């Protein structure tokens, strides 16, 4: 299926909403419909984008007129800031996700971007990647229902299972599985065609999350970012983490800094993936896993990603992206 903006029906009454190019902030969402009501998987980064998505859903199916339930897969704003437009719905997340959401309101993001001109390279990078979005005057709409581990729901006669697989990308990652439809919405456990970014970790937990998604044996995988996928994309991501772990370990033991290591690592089969600057954040996460007790603040990591984006170093050559990734737009 082509990676085009808007709704794609992936099973009877189950829709994915895609946002090319899948890079920073351009997240996906989903709609699971019953006869008269629906469940929404994630909202978008701001109110304009979320309103546009909701209108497209209403045009596609009458069931979208009544979205009784919203599931937030994790606490990053590109998957939850649009909650404000569905404040009357039951908003469900993992308990850890809800705690993180309370710490990362849209007002904080707006404040950071206002301060960006004085934050050096990190500020310039943030201002550039988030320029298309507006975070001002977004009311907070936190989860009304939380859970730990697993939560089983029904949308009409449709089974929906929420599985907590974090901490991995964030502290409280959740995937949404529709066992009778062969569909799984992964949130940002899968960035399809782009480098993931480890905010929480450990990386071993993310690898375990990939295994859990693969065990679901869903025919259709809706990633948090990028085009629709099959389980092979999840296996590719697991391979990425295995590869990066080995490469980072060698350089950590040789005394390289995370930024030096990120510049030095030949990405090989992952060279064609988008947002390669995230490698330094992932190497930093691995260094923590290796016992480095000097975690960096977000601005430091953003500054290092800006530096890597400006000067990726000599190790940027390698094999082309796999055929499964062809068609993903790049920044």
Short mmCIF file of C-alpha atoms in Angstrom, two decimals:
data_model
loop_
_atom_site.label_atom_id
_atom_site.label_comp_id
_atom_site.label_asym_id
_atom_site.label_seq_id
_atom_site.Cartn_x
_atom_site.Cartn_y
_atom_site.Cartn_z
CA UNK A 1 0.00 0.00 0.00
CA UNK A 2 1.37 3.42 -0.95
CA UNK A 3 2.69 5.69 1.78
CA UNK A 4 0.21 8.49 1.27
CA UNK A 5 -1.36 10.87 3.74
CA UNK A 6 -4.71 9.96 5.20
CA UNK A 7 -6.86 6.92 5.96
CA UNK A 8 -6.08 3.41 4.78
CA UNK A 9 -8.46 0.57 5.63
CA UNK A 10 -6.27 -2.30 6.84
CA UNK A 11 -9.11 -4.66 7.89
CA UNK A 12 -12.89 -4.49 7.84
CA UNK A 13 -13.69 -1.35 9.85
CA UNK A 14 -10.08 -0.87 10.95
CA UNK A 15 -8.17 2.12 9.64
CA UNK A 16 -4.65 3.48 9.79
CA UNK A 17 -4.10 7.23 9.45
CA UNK A 18 -0.67 7.87 7.94
CA UNK A 19 1.40 11.07 7.82
CA UNK A 20 4.32 11.10 5.39
CA UNK A 21 7.20 11.48 5.58
CA UNK A 22 7.13 9.77 8.96
CA UNK A 23 10.02 11.88 10.31
CA UNK A 24 10.15 14.05 13.41
CA UNK A 25 6.57 14.67 14.61
CA UNK A 26 4.84 13.08 11.61
CA UNK A 27 3.17 10.22 13.44
CA UNK A 28 0.48 7.70 12.57
CA UNK A 29 -2.80 6.91 14.31
CA UNK A 30 -5.62 4.39 13.98
CA UNK A 31 -9.38 3.96 14.11
CA UNK A 32 -11.15 0.79 15.25
CA UNK A 33 -14.89 0.92 14.60
CA UNK A 34 -17.94 -0.81 15.99
CA UNK A 35 -21.52 -0.35 14.83
CA UNK A 36 -22.07 3.01 16.50
CA UNK A 37 -18.86 3.87 18.30
CA UNK A 38 -15.12 3.77 17.76
CA UNK A 39 -11.75 3.55 19.44
CA UNK A 40 -8.99 5.93 18.38
CA UNK A 41 -5.37 4.82 18.65
CA UNK A 42 -3.36 7.98 19.37
CA UNK A 43 -3.91 11.59 18.48
CA UNK A 44 -1.48 13.85 16.62
CA UNK A 45 1.07 16.53 17.48
CA UNK A 46 -1.20 19.56 17.48
CA UNK A 47 -4.85 20.51 17.31
CA UNK A 48 -4.89 21.44 13.61
CA UNK A 49 -3.52 18.08 12.50
CA UNK A 50 -5.78 16.16 14.88
CA UNK A 51 -8.89 18.06 13.73
CA UNK A 52 -7.98 17.33 10.11
CA UNK A 53 -7.61 13.64 10.91
CA UNK A 54 -10.92 13.45 12.80
CA UNK A 55 -12.74 15.11 9.90
CA UNK A 56 -11.26 12.58 7.46
CA UNK A 57 -12.42 9.76 9.73
CA UNK A 58 -15.95 11.16 9.95
CA UNK A 59 -16.12 11.37 6.17
CA UNK A 60 -15.01 7.74 5.89
CA UNK A 61 -17.35 6.12 8.39
CA UNK A 62 -20.37 7.16 10.52
CA UNK A 63 -18.87 5.25 13.46
CA UNK A 64 -16.22 7.97 13.79
CA UNK A 65 -18.89 10.44 14.89
CA UNK A 66 -18.78 8.81 18.31
CA UNK A 67 -15.24 8.08 19.49
CA UNK A 68 -15.90 6.79 22.99
CA UNK A 69 -12.37 5.58 23.68
CA UNK A 70 -8.88 6.90 22.95
CA UNK A 71 -5.74 4.86 23.58
CA UNK A 72 -2.42 6.68 23.89
CA UNK A 73 0.41 4.30 23.07
CA UNK A 74 2.97 6.50 24.84
CA UNK A 75 3.62 9.98 26.20
CA UNK A 76 5.38 11.74 23.31
CA UNK A 77 3.33 14.72 22.19
CA UNK A 78 3.01 13.58 18.58
CA UNK A 79 0.82 10.76 19.92
CA UNK A 80 -1.20 12.59 22.56
CA UNK A 81 -1.28 16.42 22.34
CA UNK A 82 -4.43 16.17 20.19
CA UNK A 83 -6.27 14.55 23.12
CA UNK A 84 -7.73 17.96 23.89
CA UNK A 85 -10.19 17.51 21.01
CA UNK A 86 -11.49 14.29 22.59
CA UNK A 87 -11.62 15.34 26.21
CA UNK A 88 -15.09 13.80 26.61
CA UNK A 89 -13.84 10.33 25.68
CA UNK A 90 -12.36 7.72 27.97
CA UNK A 91 -8.61 8.18 27.43
CA UNK A 92 -6.64 5.04 28.25
CA UNK A 93 -2.91 4.59 28.70
CA UNK A 94 -0.48 2.61 30.78
CA UNK A 95 0.09 4.01 34.25
CA UNK A 96 3.68 4.97 33.42
CA UNK A 97 2.56 6.69 30.23
CA UNK A 98 0.07 8.82 32.18
CA UNK A 99 2.78 9.85 34.62
CA UNK A 100 5.05 10.90 31.75
CA UNK A 101 2.26 12.78 29.98
CA UNK A 102 1.73 14.91 33.09
CA UNK A 103 5.43 15.84 32.99
CA UNK A 104 5.49 16.71 29.26
CA UNK A 105 2.57 19.04 28.48
CA UNK A 106 2.30 20.94 25.22
CA UNK A 107 2.90 24.17 27.12
CA UNK A 108 6.38 22.94 28.01
CA UNK A 109 7.15 22.21 24.36
CA UNK A 110 5.87 25.66 23.41
CA UNK A 111 8.16 27.20 26.03
CA UNK A 112 11.20 25.32 24.77
CA UNK A 113 10.58 26.48 21.21
CA UNK A 114 10.18 30.10 22.35
CA UNK A 115 13.55 29.76 24.07
CA UNK A 116 15.15 27.95 21.13
CA UNK A 117 17.03 30.96 19.68
CA UNK A 118 19.10 31.10 22.88
CA UNK A 119 19.81 27.38 23.13
CA UNK A 120 22.58 27.13 20.55
CA UNK A 121 22.75 24.24 18.05
CA UNK A 122 20.22 22.18 20.04
CA UNK A 123 17.73 25.04 19.86
CA UNK A 124 18.30 25.53 16.14
CA UNK A 125 17.74 21.81 15.57
CA UNK A 126 14.53 21.78 17.64
CA UNK A 127 13.21 24.87 15.89
CA UNK A 128 13.84 23.30 12.49
CA UNK A 129 12.36 19.86 13.06
CA UNK A 130 9.28 21.14 14.91
CA UNK A 131 8.61 24.23 12.80
CA UNK A 132 5.49 22.73 11.12
CA UNK A 133 3.66 22.28 14.44
CA UNK A 134 1.92 24.66 16.85
CA UNK A 135 1.98 23.92 20.59
CA UNK A 136 0.44 27.12 21.91
CA UNK A 137 -2.89 27.01 23.75
CA UNK A 138 -3.30 23.23 23.73
CA UNK A 139 -5.34 22.26 26.81
CA UNK A 140 -4.09 19.32 28.80
CA UNK A 141 -6.18 16.14 28.45
CA UNK A 142 -4.63 13.36 30.50
CA UNK A 143 -5.72 9.70 30.62
CA UNK A 144 -8.88 8.93 32.56
CA UNK A 145 -8.17 5.18 32.77
CA UNK A 146 -4.78 3.57 33.34
CA UNK A 147 -3.58 -0.01 33.53
CA UNK A 148 -0.48 -2.10 34.01
CA UNK A 149 0.52 -5.10 31.94
CA UNK A 150 -2.58 -5.91 29.90
CA UNK A 151 -6.09 -4.60 29.34
CA UNK A 152 -8.75 -6.34 27.23
CA UNK A 153 -11.48 -4.24 25.62
CA UNK A 154 -14.43 -4.76 23.29
CA UNK A 155 -15.51 -2.41 20.56
CA UNK A 156 -18.94 -3.82 19.72
CA UNK A 157 -18.05 -7.50 19.08
CA UNK A 158 -14.41 -6.75 18.26
CA UNK A 159 -11.66 -7.84 20.66
CA UNK A 160 -8.95 -5.27 21.39
CA UNK A 161 -5.98 -6.08 23.63
CA UNK A 162 -3.65 -3.45 25.05
CA UNK A 163 -0.21 -4.79 25.96
CA UNK A 164 2.30 -2.76 27.94
CA UNK A 165 5.76 -3.43 26.49
CA UNK A 166 7.73 -0.51 27.97
CA UNK A 167 9.93 0.89 29.21
CA UNK A 168 11.56 0.94 25.79
CA UNK A 169 11.06 3.99 23.56
CA UNK A 170 9.44 5.73 26.56
CA UNK A 171 8.58 4.65 30.10
CA UNK A 172 5.13 3.27 29.33
CA UNK A 173 4.90 2.00 25.74
CA UNK A 174 1.73 0.12 24.74
CA UNK A 175 0.82 -1.82 21.60
CA UNK A 176 -2.80 -2.31 20.49
CA UNK A 177 -3.61 -5.78 19.14
CA UNK A 178 -6.74 -6.80 17.25
CA UNK A 179 -6.39 -10.61 17.32
CA UNK A 180 -9.43 -11.37 15.16
CA UNK A 181 -8.41 -8.84 12.51
CA UNK A 182 -4.71 -9.64 12.26
CA UNK A 183 -3.68 -6.04 12.99
CA UNK A 184 -1.34 -4.52 15.56
CA UNK A 185 -0.76 -0.81 16.19
CA UNK A 186 2.74 -0.58 17.62
CA UNK A 187 3.05 3.09 18.55
CA UNK A 188 6.73 3.98 18.44
CA UNK A 189 7.92 0.48 19.16
CA UNK A 190 8.23 0.48 15.35
CA UNK A 191 9.63 3.38 13.33
CA UNK A 192 9.31 1.93 9.83
CA UNK A 193 11.97 3.27 7.52
CA UNK A 194 13.43 5.63 10.10
CA UNK A 195 15.89 5.21 12.94
CA UNK A 196 14.17 4.68 16.29
CA UNK A 197 15.11 6.80 19.28
CA UNK A 198 15.63 5.37 22.76
CA UNK A 199 14.40 7.87 25.32
CA UNK A 200 13.93 5.37 28.15
CA UNK A 201 15.33 1.93 27.43
CA UNK A 202 17.07 -0.28 28.23
CA UNK A 203 17.60 -1.41 24.66
CA UNK A 204 17.15 -5.04 25.74
CA UNK A 205 13.56 -4.16 26.69
CA UNK A 206 12.94 -2.79 23.19
CA UNK A 207 14.30 -6.02 21.69
CA UNK A 208 11.95 -7.95 23.99
CA UNK A 209 9.08 -5.69 22.84
CA UNK A 210 9.89 -6.60 19.23
CA UNK A 211 9.70 -10.26 20.18
CA UNK A 212 6.29 -9.74 21.78
CA UNK A 213 4.97 -8.03 18.66
CA UNK A 214 6.33 -10.83 16.48
CA UNK A 215 4.63 -13.42 18.70
CA UNK A 216 1.27 -11.78 17.93
CA UNK A 217 1.71 -12.91 14.30
CA UNK A 218 -0.36 -10.01 12.95
CA UNK A 219 -0.50 -9.76 9.18
CA UNK A 220 -0.64 -5.95 9.25
CA UNK A 221 1.65 -3.85 11.43
CA UNK A 222 0.79 -0.16 11.78
CA UNK A 223 3.94 1.64 12.94
CA UNK A 224 4.09 4.81 14.97
CA UNK A 225 5.91 6.45 12.06
CA UNK A 226 6.34 5.44 8.44
CA UNK A 227 4.44 3.29 5.94
CA UNK A 228 2.34 0.26 6.76
CA UNK A 229 4.42 -2.80 7.48
CA UNK A 230 4.49 -6.55 7.95
CA UNK A 231 6.23 -8.46 10.76
CA UNK A 232 9.43 -8.42 8.70
CA UNK A 233 9.84 -4.73 9.56
CA UNK A 234 9.75 -5.58 13.27
CA UNK A 235 12.35 -8.28 12.71
CA UNK A 236 14.48 -5.70 10.84
CA UNK A 237 14.27 -3.34 13.83
CA UNK A 238 15.31 -6.10 16.20
CA UNK A 239 18.29 -6.77 13.92
CA UNK A 240 19.13 -3.06 13.97
CA UNK A 241 19.35 -3.05 17.76
CA UNK A 242 21.45 -6.23 17.80
CA UNK A 243 23.81 -4.71 15.21
CA UNK A 244 24.05 -1.34 16.96
CA UNK A 245 24.64 -2.97 20.34
CA UNK A 246 27.65 -4.89 19.04
CA UNK A 247 29.08 -1.86 17.22
CA UNK A 248 28.58 0.44 20.20
CA UNK A 249 30.10 -2.04 22.65
CA UNK A 250 33.34 -2.19 20.63
CA UNK A 251 33.65 1.60 20.60
CA UNK A 252 32.62 2.02 24.23
CA UNK A 253 35.33 -0.40 25.29
CA UNK A 254 37.83 1.52 23.13
CA UNK A 255 37.04 4.72 25.05
CA UNK A 256 35.13 6.59 22.34
CA UNK A 257 32.45 9.08 23.33
CA UNK A 258 28.91 8.38 22.18
CA UNK A 259 29.16 11.08 19.50
CA UNK A 260 32.51 9.74 18.28
CA UNK A 261 31.05 6.24 18.15
CA UNK A 262 27.95 7.38 16.28
CA UNK A 263 30.13 9.07 13.64
CA UNK A 264 32.36 6.01 13.37
CA UNK A 265 29.72 3.29 13.07
CA UNK A 266 29.06 2.14 9.52
CA UNK A 267 25.28 1.75 9.43
CA UNK A 268 25.53 -0.90 6.73
CA UNK A 269 22.05 -2.21 5.82
CA UNK A 270 20.43 0.61 7.80
CA UNK A 271 22.07 3.44 5.86
CA UNK A 272 18.89 4.21 3.93
CA UNK A 273 16.80 4.79 7.06
CA UNK A 274 15.66 8.32 7.84
CA UNK A 275 16.73 10.51 10.76
CA UNK A 276 20.22 8.96 11.12
CA UNK A 277 21.13 11.62 13.68
CA UNK A 278 19.17 9.55 16.21
CA UNK A 279 22.02 7.03 16.23
CA UNK A 280 23.85 9.15 18.80
CA UNK A 281 20.85 9.05 21.16
CA UNK A 282 20.70 5.29 20.75
CA UNK A 283 24.43 4.88 21.33
CA UNK A 284 24.08 7.01 24.47
CA UNK A 285 21.30 4.70 25.66
CA UNK A 286 23.51 1.68 25.02
CA UNK A 287 26.38 3.30 26.91
CA UNK A 288 24.01 3.59 29.89
CA UNK A 289 23.17 -0.07 29.48
CA UNK A 290 26.91 -0.86 29.47
CA UNK A 291 27.23 0.79 32.89
CA UNK A 292 28.05 4.39 31.97
CA UNK A 293 26.63 6.41 34.86
CA UNK A 294 26.53 9.79 33.10
CA UNK A 295 23.07 10.13 31.50
CA UNK A 296 22.69 13.32 29.47
CA UNK A 297 19.84 15.80 29.59
CA UNK A 298 17.57 16.13 26.56
CA UNK A 299 19.16 19.36 25.32
CA UNK A 300 22.61 17.76 25.35
CA UNK A 301 21.31 14.83 23.33
CA UNK A 302 19.54 17.19 20.92
CA UNK A 303 22.77 19.14 20.53
CA UNK A 304 24.68 15.97 19.70
CA UNK A 305 22.02 14.95 17.18
CA UNK A 306 22.33 18.40 15.60
CA UNK A 307 26.10 17.94 15.41
CA UNK A 308 25.73 14.50 13.83
CA UNK A 309 23.18 15.78 11.32
CA UNK A 310 25.57 18.58 10.32
CA UNK A 311 28.63 16.31 10.14
CA UNK A 312 27.77 12.60 9.94
CA UNK A 313 31.38 11.56 9.51
CA UNK A 314 32.90 9.08 7.09
CA UNK A 315 30.89 6.03 8.13
CA UNK A 316 27.68 6.88 6.31
CA UNK A 317 28.11 4.52 3.37
CA UNK A 318 26.63 1.06 3.20
CA UNK A 319 24.03 -1.13 1.58
CA UNK A 320 20.82 0.41 0.30
CA UNK A 321 17.64 0.23 2.33
CA UNK A 322 15.68 -3.01 2.15
CA UNK A 323 12.87 -3.21 -0.46
CA UNK A 324 10.28 -3.11 2.37
CA UNK A 325 11.30 0.51 3.00
CA UNK A 326 11.05 1.78 -0.55
CA UNK A 327 8.56 4.61 -0.77
CA UNK A 328 9.18 6.14 2.63
CA UNK A 329 9.75 9.85 2.22
CA UNK A 330 12.87 11.31 3.78
CA UNK A 331 13.60 14.71 5.31
#
